[in-house]
Every structure is written in C-alpha cells, then in structure tokens.
Amino acid sequence: GHNTDGKGCTILCSAIEKNMIDSYISIFKESGIEINSIDIGLNCVIKLLKYFKNLSKQTYILLGLDANNMVSLLFADGKYHISNRNRLLSERGTSESISEIVRVVSSLIQFNKSQKNESDISCTYFCGLRENEKWLNHQVSNSLNIQSTPFPMGQAVSVKRKIAQKGILQGNYLYAIGNLITK
C-alpha cells in the first residue's frame, strides 16, 4: 500500500497451497535438512536492497536477465513499487532483444510518471548480462536518455577475495544473497 500520512507500513504478502510445496519439504527432510521458512524471490531482493544506502531514496529500475527471462522491478524513492516478468522472444544479444528490453524499461518509466511519483527514474541497473551484452547499458541510455549500468554491489555485501578474483559478479546472485538475510 501507499501511505500518504506517513503512518503504517507496506506489506508484501503471498500465499501458496501447502500441497504445492510438500514435495520440496519431503526432499529436504529425506536429506536431513529441516526447513524453517520459505521465502519468495521478490522478497529476497527487496530485503537485500535495503542495505544499499545509496539506493534508499533513489527511484530506479532493476532488471534481471536469466536465460530468455527478464524480471523488472521499479523502486520509487527507495521503496518497492511494482515488478514484471517477461519472456524475451528474441535471442539475447540481438538488436531485437535490445528493442524488447528498451520497451519494458520505457513502459516502467511511463508507469512511474502516471503514478505521479515525486521522483523521476534516475537509473536502470542490470543483473545477469552476458559478455556479449555489455553494450546494452549504452543502448538503453541512448534510447531512453537515462543512466544505465550494471548493478553495483558496493559495500553492502562482502565476498571472499578468491571469489571476487574469479570475476564473479555479485549482482548476478541477488536472489541467493538476499535469501541469506533472515531478519
């Protein structure tokens, strides 16, 4: 919800029938692992992003690419606003896939304006870019006149030096890292 009086809170909730997760619970139980809680991917990302002080007041779009799927999240003034899941119809890295991605970003920019949010979108952050897609940031910036960059992990999360030296981009693991946050 959106609080205009500054009181209350925003609640993200989801529900699933227990029988849909019974098989997963059984698999873990048979492996000797007790499940204490189950979280949704969206909440994992939201929890993690709260640790990034530079994003706490920013209005931005976070785009996550995985195979031919794309998740886009809009944060207005640092707070989660809306998310979408899209299946890319074109092969990644092609000009057609860039056009698809630009359309998604453009629609979120228009949505943000229609919501009359106080802030315009300042940046688009990408996660999961392949080596041949590094120029995608430049294309989005030029097409929509908006800053676009790979997601900066900054100092909110630290990783062992060996992992960092192997060039593993932490931004590609937002769901896994966010899932480690228990509070």
C-alpha positions as a printed Julia matrix, in Angstrom:
183×3 Matrix{Float64}:
  0.0     0.0     0.0
  0.96    3.68   -0.33
  0.84    5.73    2.86
  0.12    9.41    2.39
  0.04   10.27    6.1
  3.42    8.68    6.86
  1.89    6.15    9.27
  1.61    2.43    8.86
  3.72    0.2     6.67
  3.8    -1.51    3.32
  3.17   -5.24    3.36
  4.28   -7.69    0.69
  2.45  -10.96    1.09
  1.98  -14.1    -0.92
  0.23  -17.4    -0.43
  0.62  -20.89   -1.78
 -1.26  -24.1    -1.11
  0.71  -26.35    1.22
  0.45  -29.34   -1.12
  2.4   -27.38   -3.76
  5.49  -27.35   -1.53
  5.05  -30.75    0.17
  7.36  -32.47   -2.33
 10.14  -29.94   -1.65
  9.71  -30.35    2.1
  9.95  -34.14    1.67
 13.11  -33.94   -0.44
 14.85  -31.76    2.13
 13.61  -33.88    5.04
 14.93  -37.06    3.4
 18.29  -35.29    3.03
 18.3   -34.45    6.76
 17.62  -30.75    6.23
 14.9   -29.08    8.25
 13.17  -26.15    6.55
 12.37  -23.33    8.96
 10.92  -20.89    6.47
 10.25  -20.39    2.78
 10.58  -17.01    1.13
  9.69  -15.66   -2.3
 12.41  -14.43   -4.66
 10.97  -10.92   -4.81
 11.22  -10.52   -1.05
 14.84  -11.74   -1.11
 15.77   -8.91   -3.47
 13.78   -6.31   -1.51
 15.47   -7.37    1.75
 18.92   -7.13    0.19
 18.38   -3.73   -1.42
 17.52   -2.2     1.97
 21.23   -2.5     2.78
 22.25   -0.17   -0.05
 22.22    3.33    1.42
 22.8     4.93   -2.0
 19.5     3.4    -3.2
 17.4     4.3    -0.15
 15.98    7.5    -1.7
 16.55    6.71   -5.36
 13.89    5.96   -7.98
 15.27    3.26  -10.27
 14.6     0.13  -12.29
 16.35   -3.15  -11.58
 16.44   -5.6   -14.49
 17.48   -9.22  -14.03
 18.19  -11.36  -17.07
 18.34  -15.14  -16.85
 18.33  -17.27  -20.0
 15.42  -15.83  -22.01
 13.57  -14.47  -18.97
 13.68  -10.94  -17.63
 12.43   -9.65  -14.3
 11.97   -5.89  -13.97
 11.43   -4.14  -10.64
 10.56   -0.49  -10.08
 11.64    1.17   -6.86
 10.21    4.64   -6.19
 12.11    6.71   -3.62
 13.86    3.54   -2.5
 10.66    1.56   -1.92
  9.47   -1.41   -3.95
  6.63   -0.38   -6.22
  5.94   -3.0    -8.91
  7.57   -5.89  -10.75
  7.02   -7.72  -14.01
  8.27  -10.93  -15.52
  8.82  -11.06  -19.28
  9.92  -13.81  -21.61
 12.29  -12.47  -24.25
 11.06  -13.58  -27.66
 14.3   -12.73  -29.47
 17.69  -14.3   -28.96
 19.67  -12.45  -26.33
 22.35  -10.12  -27.6
 20.49   -9.31  -30.81
 19.13   -5.89  -31.75
 15.62   -7.37  -31.46
 16.18   -8.37  -27.82
 17.53   -4.9   -27.07
 14.34   -3.42  -28.53
 12.28   -5.7   -26.26
 14.28   -4.62  -23.2
 14.05   -0.94  -24.13
 10.24   -1.29  -24.46
 10.0    -2.8   -20.96
 12.11   -0.01  -19.46
 10.11    2.61  -21.36
  6.8     1.22  -20.08
  8.09    1.33  -16.48
  9.2     4.93  -16.98
  5.7     5.78  -18.25
  4.1     3.87  -15.36
  6.21    5.81  -12.86
  5.08    9.09  -14.44
  1.43    8.0   -14.39
  1.72    7.27  -10.65
  2.78   10.88  -10.11
  5.74    9.77   -8.01
  7.77   12.67   -6.72
 10.95   11.43   -8.41
 11.76   10.53  -11.98
 13.66    7.32  -12.61
 17.34    8.13  -12.21
 18.92    4.87  -13.36
 18.42    1.39  -14.73
 20.54   -1.33  -13.14
 21.2    -4.62  -14.94
 21.94   -8.03  -13.44
 22.8   -11.14  -15.43
 24.32   -9.52  -18.5
 26.34  -11.85  -20.68
 29.77  -10.9   -22.01
 28.31  -10.03  -25.43
 25.66   -7.76  -23.83
 27.94   -5.29  -22.02
 26.96   -2.61  -24.54
 23.28   -2.97  -23.57
 23.71   -0.28  -20.9
 24.87    2.16  -23.55
 21.93    1.27  -25.82
 19.34    1.79  -23.06
 21.0     5.08  -22.04
 20.95    6.39  -25.61
 17.43    5.19  -26.44
 15.74    6.49  -23.28
 18.1     9.24  -22.11
 18.54    7.56  -18.75
 21.63    6.34  -16.91
 22.08    2.59  -17.25
 24.73    0.48  -15.55
 25.45   -2.99  -14.15
 24.14   -3.33  -10.61
 26.77   -2.03   -8.15
 27.2    -4.27   -5.13
 29.19   -1.61   -3.3
 30.0    -2.34    0.32
 26.63   -3.71    1.4
 27.83   -7.25    0.82
 31.36   -8.58    1.13
 32.7   -11.65   -0.58
 35.79  -13.73   -0.08
 38.69  -12.43   -2.1
 39.05  -15.71   -4.05
 35.51  -15.41   -5.38
 35.95  -11.73   -6.25
 39.22  -12.51   -8.05
 37.44  -15.05  -10.26
 35.33  -12.21  -11.62
 32.01  -13.46  -10.24
 29.5   -10.62  -10.37
 27.59  -10.47   -7.12
 24.76   -8.65   -8.89
 24.02  -11.9   -10.72
 23.21  -13.57   -7.39
 20.79  -11.09   -5.78
 18.19  -13.76   -5.02
 20.67  -16.12   -3.39
 22.38  -13.38   -1.38
 19.06  -11.82   -0.32
 17.81  -15.22    0.79
 20.66  -15.37    3.33
 19.18  -12.37    5.16
 16.96  -13.67    7.96
 15.58  -10.51    9.51
